[in-house]
Amino acid sequence: LCRGGLAERLCRLQNRERSAISFWRHQCLSDDKIPSDKSGVLIVRILEIFEECTIQVAICQQLLQSPATLSPEDAVINAEEPVLKVLFTRETAAHLKSRPQDVIHIYPPWQKLLLQNADVPVIMNTYFSQKVLRSEHSEAREKTYGLTKMLIRKNIISLAQTFRLDDVDDKLHQEPSDNQVPCAPQAHNNVDSKQHPLAASAVNDSLLEMVESQGAVGWREVQVQVVIQRVYCLPAREGYRSHTQGNKRLCAAPVTNSDPPNVRLCLLVQDAYGMFSEVQLQSLSSTDDIEQYCRRWEGKSCCLAGMKILQRTTRGRALGLFSLIDSLWPPVVPVKVPGQSQDSEMMTTNLPPPSFCYILTVQSGEIHMKVDEEEQISNLYQPPAVHGLKEILRIDGCNGRCSFWAQVLYQRLQTKHSVPIDQREMLLFVTDSTLQNVAHGIPKVVAVSVTASCVLSMEIMEALSAGSQLVFFKDALWGNGRIICVERTVLLLQKPLLCSAAGADLSELTGPVRLDELDSTTQASSICALRGTVVGVNESTAFSWPTCNRCGNGKLELCPQDRELLYCNQCSEVVTTPVLKMQLEVFLSCPSRSQSTVKVKVWHEIRAALFVLLTMLLFLQTYEVQSVLGKEVGLLNCYVHSIASHPNCVVLEEIVLL
Amino acid sequence: STLPAVAEELLREIKKAFQETSQVPDDLLLGLNFIFGPSAVPALDLVDQRSVTRLRSPSGRILYQVLGSSGKLYTCYSSCHFCTCPAFGFSVLQKSESLLCKHILAVYLSQALGACQELAVSEEQLSNILLAEEEDEG
């Protein structure tokens, strides 16, 4: 042990204490008096006992007089008497063999400790304790007690309950103390969760400083001023369920989903030093309008306070986030350089793009964020650069973010409709004037794939189902010749207020939309137009079936009660007016792609209920292959299912554009 | 549960007393002895020898390392009570006989007495320390 150290001192004190205890115990055995009038002796009656980590905790009542001096009638528990928590070491407890209702004398030196948030004082250092035996039946009772072992409840202490050594009240007066930052929720945190108003504390302009000061005294009051570069929604991981399998057909009615969509509103902010951070705010409900938030908040300054660091992520781990950050780099105005006095020239370009980014989140449900919506757009704001689709298709490289304004012609869901709205993947076929007005060389229509991680608002979904829409795609990802909407891409119905890029063409399309004609360059999963002559009919595919007029379910069943009626188990109702669908595969000879066998599934719907059966009969009766051969077909809009080279075959399906 | 609140208050009083008088009074030392039993003296010894180091990474993650009497370096977490020493595994986890091991107590005492050595490390270094512990046990 170190000379003069604390350990040596305690050792000495310990030895002294030990001899005092053994001396006292020895004295007790020989000396049987009742010392109730001596000052300093604590007299307690045990009410309850439990154990924590070998320390015995006894909830006791403090008695003013030893009960031995009182008559049995007076020895009633008085509820007014103060309650104490008396701690005994394992050794003392074994010596005492206490039971509830036992009276203990505790001789000095004992210690009293007052806890901060508790009313009940704690008595420690109770080595010099002695049980008081009642005069009558005392010996007999002791013997009985000695035989029956009392079971004492043992409290297991959680490891999550750590100790906080700083005094909440003294926080402002002390220097930043060496306290721990508890991560798990604890009882002690109640004091800190009261809301700190964003009052006149100094406003910082560095995110890095705020992050680094986490855990130090007063960090919750530190405010950082940042510019909101982008507003978007991210799917919350917990709500991310895997795709369910099913064979349900596409239907028009929205699926009633009782689970709230787990989507969080997020901001990408940038501070005066050019550093970015993603701030995850509250969960949005499906009725909240992301478009409103974008419009009100993008480009404005805002003050953040009391943020919690969720993660520090790097370029290699968060490609999506960094592709967005790269699209905002370099900053459009000079940024400050940390560590240098800001009077000197500020460096702007030649700064390398950021390699790390902090993801912040809100503390315990409170939003410490204030956006000054009235203020002007900040100079640091970089609005999305809008380009025509023609330009985007020409971009070299990949994983770049691009924004464009386009007309959606056709929507095709990739997954079954039984999957909730927030987990579908779909293809949107879009076009704009830059593609439509070109003679040839580039496709007229581009397929944009929308992954499940791209959050679409209900508004957009409904608009897309209703008809052809002009949609602003903000920060879609371009790579490998495809445009994808992923996390952090936002689809909006309104044109952006601000956009950069001279070539931006936000004009509406004039004239009808034209699709590329089927030819040798046509790819699978695209849409095209075709014309040709019927050269064959796949008779085995001639099929007609009733579908539900409400949801389009093609697998209707016979009603169990009345086998004349049809029943839809998706709507759980009888279908009184089924829609008759008929389909047929025809082989066409198309001059534009003369080498291939072109097989098109054409279909037809008949909705007039009364005539359904009649029509079915007619169809079956009058159908003759001969009457169809040689007929000219065109211009048919189709979706290309597959293209095979050996044999050279194109399989398509007739579609209706929005 | 009572004991953690008592232990915490005791440590706070030690800190306050030390800040006011640069000394720890005898009764608080005896209080440590009462509550923590046989861990108290060894923990104070570790503090006397300045065996506790606080490692801090740029993101704010904190870890403690305590140089044990045998020369082995043990790691203590800051967000919960955990130590890589065998005594912790036995007395605290398995038997629930102690609240802390002497290393964790030494960490708290070093905090209270301002006796922590400070070390700034990178994120990778911190992660490596944590991973190294896993390898040892595996």
PDB file of N, CA, C and O in Angstrom, chain A residues 1 28 30 44 63 98 111 136 141 153 176 200 221 276 304-305 360 364 373 418 456 522 549 557 570:
ATOM      1  N   LEU A   1       0.836  -1.200   0.000  1.00  0.00           N
ATOM      2  CA  LEU A   1       0.000   0.000   0.000  1.00  0.00           C
ATOM      3  C   LEU A   1       0.869   1.248   0.000  1.00  0.00           C
ATOM      4  O   LEU A   1       1.944   1.258   0.598  1.00  0.00           O
ATOM      5  N   CYS A  28     -20.701  -6.468  25.992  1.00  0.00           N
ATOM      6  CA  CYS A  28     -22.149  -6.653  25.954  1.00  0.00           C
ATOM      7  C   CYS A  28     -22.563  -7.927  26.634  1.00  0.00           C
ATOM      8  O   CYS A  28     -23.574  -7.983  27.324  1.00  0.00           O
ATOM      9  N   SER A  30     -21.181  -9.476  29.001  1.00  0.00           N
ATOM     10  CA  SER A  30     -21.071  -9.460  30.451  1.00  0.00           C
ATOM     11  C   SER A  30     -21.942  -8.383  31.073  1.00  0.00           C
ATOM     12  O   SER A  30     -22.351  -8.475  32.220  1.00  0.00           O
ATOM     13  N   VAL A  44     -34.453   1.106  17.712  1.00  0.00           N
ATOM     14  CA  VAL A  44     -35.321   0.911  16.538  1.00  0.00           C
ATOM     15  C   VAL A  44     -36.083  -0.390  16.669  1.00  0.00           C
ATOM     16  O   VAL A  44     -35.628  -1.356  17.268  1.00  0.00           O
ATOM     17  N   LEU A  63     -37.692   4.308  17.917  1.00  0.00           N
ATOM     18  CA  LEU A  63     -38.434   4.409  19.177  1.00  0.00           C
ATOM     19  C   LEU A  63     -37.716   5.399  20.077  1.00  0.00           C
ATOM     20  O   LEU A  63     -36.490   5.488  20.087  1.00  0.00           O
ATOM     21  N   SER A  98     -31.955 -10.875  13.329  1.00  0.00           N
ATOM     22  CA  SER A  98     -33.159 -10.066  13.534  1.00  0.00           C
ATOM     23  C   SER A  98     -34.365 -10.634  12.828  1.00  0.00           C
ATOM     24  O   SER A  98     -34.265 -11.335  11.833  1.00  0.00           O
ATOM     25  N   GLN A 111     -23.533   6.054  11.712  1.00  0.00           N
ATOM     26  CA  GLN A 111     -23.585   7.214  10.813  1.00  0.00           C
ATOM     27  C   GLN A 111     -24.954   7.339  10.191  1.00  0.00           C
ATOM     28  O   GLN A 111     -25.579   6.357   9.847  1.00  0.00           O
ATOM     29  N   GLU A 136     -40.506 -11.465  29.014  1.00  0.00           N
ATOM     30  CA  GLU A 136     -41.304 -12.705  29.085  1.00  0.00           C
ATOM     31  C   GLU A 136     -41.093 -13.558  27.849  1.00  0.00           C
ATOM     32  O   GLU A 136     -40.999 -13.058  26.745  1.00  0.00           O
ATOM     33  N   ARG A 141     -38.625 -17.986  23.073  1.00  0.00           N
ATOM     34  CA  ARG A 141     -38.838 -17.464  21.735  1.00  0.00           C
ATOM     35  C   ARG A 141     -37.544 -17.488  20.931  1.00  0.00           C
ATOM     36  O   ARG A 141     -37.520 -17.832  19.762  1.00  0.00           O
ATOM     37  N   ARG A 153     -35.972 -11.685   1.732  1.00  0.00           N
ATOM     38  CA  ARG A 153     -36.001 -11.321   0.320  1.00  0.00           C
ATOM     39  C   ARG A 153     -34.685 -10.679  -0.084  1.00  0.00           C
ATOM     40  O   ARG A 153     -34.129  -9.861   0.643  1.00  0.00           O
ATOM     41  N   PRO A 176     -16.389  21.625 -15.698  1.00  0.00           N
ATOM     42  CA  PRO A 176     -16.894  20.351 -16.221  1.00  0.00           C
ATOM     43  C   PRO A 176     -16.299  19.190 -15.436  1.00  0.00           C
ATOM     44  O   PRO A 176     -15.111  18.992 -15.440  1.00  0.00           O
ATOM     45  N   ALA A 200     -31.422  32.688 -23.774  1.00  0.00           N
ATOM     46  CA  ALA A 200     -30.342  33.507 -24.301  1.00  0.00           C
ATOM     47  C   ALA A 200     -28.949  32.917 -24.170  1.00  0.00           C
ATOM     48  O   ALA A 200     -27.992  33.663 -24.049  1.00  0.00           O
ATOM     49  N   GLU A 221     -27.696  23.045 -23.154  1.00  0.00           N
ATOM     50  CA  GLU A 221     -28.136  24.411 -23.455  1.00  0.00           C
ATOM     51  C   GLU A 221     -27.459  24.983 -24.692  1.00  0.00           C
ATOM     52  O   GLU A 221     -27.818  26.038 -25.164  1.00  0.00           O
ATOM     53  N   PHE A 276     -21.721  18.744 -42.391  1.00  0.00           N
ATOM     54  CA  PHE A 276     -23.098  18.270 -42.496  1.00  0.00           C
ATOM     55  C   PHE A 276     -23.477  17.399 -41.318  1.00  0.00           C
ATOM     56  O   PHE A 276     -22.653  16.751 -40.697  1.00  0.00           O
ATOM     57  N   LEU A 304     -30.443  24.332 -33.376  1.00  0.00           N
ATOM     58  CA  LEU A 304     -30.592  23.015 -32.763  1.00  0.00           C
ATOM     59  C   LEU A 304     -30.035  23.051 -31.360  1.00  0.00           C
ATOM     60  O   LEU A 304     -29.018  23.693 -31.127  1.00  0.00           O
ATOM     61  N   ALA A 305     -30.685  22.325 -30.449  1.00  0.00           N
ATOM     62  CA  ALA A 305     -30.146  22.243 -29.092  1.00  0.00           C
ATOM     63  C   ALA A 305     -30.470  20.891 -28.500  1.00  0.00           C
ATOM     64  O   ALA A 305     -31.473  20.286 -28.836  1.00  0.00           O
ATOM     65  N   LEU A 360     -27.824  12.905 -35.776  1.00  0.00           N
ATOM     66  CA  LEU A 360     -28.313  13.353 -34.485  1.00  0.00           C
ATOM     67  C   LEU A 360     -29.781  13.011 -34.354  1.00  0.00           C
ATOM     68  O   LEU A 360     -30.497  12.884 -35.343  1.00  0.00           O
ATOM     69  N   SER A 364     -35.396  12.421 -25.920  1.00  0.00           N
ATOM     70  CA  SER A 364     -36.634  12.104 -25.195  1.00  0.00           C
ATOM     71  C   SER A 364     -37.882  12.841 -25.665  1.00  0.00           C
ATOM     72  O   SER A 364     -38.575  13.442 -24.881  1.00  0.00           O
ATOM     73  N   GLU A 373     -38.968  30.609 -40.010  1.00  0.00           N
ATOM     74  CA  GLU A 373     -39.574  30.503 -41.329  1.00  0.00           C
ATOM     75  C   GLU A 373     -39.736  31.839 -42.016  1.00  0.00           C
ATOM     76  O   GLU A 373     -39.832  31.921 -43.226  1.00  0.00           O
ATOM     77  N   SER A 418     -50.634  -7.121 -51.623  1.00  0.00           N
ATOM     78  CA  SER A 418     -50.905  -7.443 -50.224  1.00  0.00           C
ATOM     79  C   SER A 418     -49.869  -6.814 -49.304  1.00  0.00           C
ATOM     80  O   SER A 418     -50.077  -6.678 -48.122  1.00  0.00           O
ATOM     81  N   LEU A 456     -42.983   7.581 -49.921  1.00  0.00           N
ATOM     82  CA  LEU A 456     -43.940   8.343 -50.721  1.00  0.00           C
ATOM     83  C   LEU A 456     -45.114   8.751 -49.853  1.00  0.00           C
ATOM     84  O   LEU A 456     -45.653   7.937 -49.115  1.00  0.00           O
ATOM     85  N   THR A 522     -35.384  -2.275 -78.019  1.00  0.00           N
ATOM     86  CA  THR A 522     -36.297  -2.297 -76.879  1.00  0.00           C
ATOM     87  C   THR A 522     -35.779  -3.242 -75.804  1.00  0.00           C
ATOM     88  O   THR A 522     -35.288  -4.334 -76.108  1.00  0.00           O
ATOM     89  N   ASN A 549     -65.657  -5.954 -58.871  1.00  0.00           N
ATOM     90  CA  ASN A 549     -65.703  -4.583 -59.370  1.00  0.00           C
ATOM     91  C   ASN A 549     -65.148  -3.582 -58.362  1.00  0.00           C
ATOM     92  O   ASN A 549     -64.850  -2.453 -58.689  1.00  0.00           O
ATOM     93  N   GLU A 557     -64.876 -16.481 -55.645  1.00  0.00           N
ATOM     94  CA  GLU A 557     -65.330 -17.830 -55.303  1.00  0.00           C
ATOM     95  C   GLU A 557     -66.831 -17.869 -55.321  1.00  0.00           C
ATOM     96  O   GLU A 557     -67.499 -16.842 -55.330  1.00  0.00           O
ATOM     97  N   GLN A 570     -61.335 -10.838 -50.606  1.00  0.00           N
ATOM     98  CA  GLN A 570     -60.528  -9.671 -50.224  1.00  0.00           C
ATOM     99  C   GLN A 570     -61.405  -8.579 -49.655  1.00  0.00           C
ATOM    100  O   GLN A 570     -61.055  -7.907 -48.704  1.00  0.00           O
TER     101      GLN A 570
END
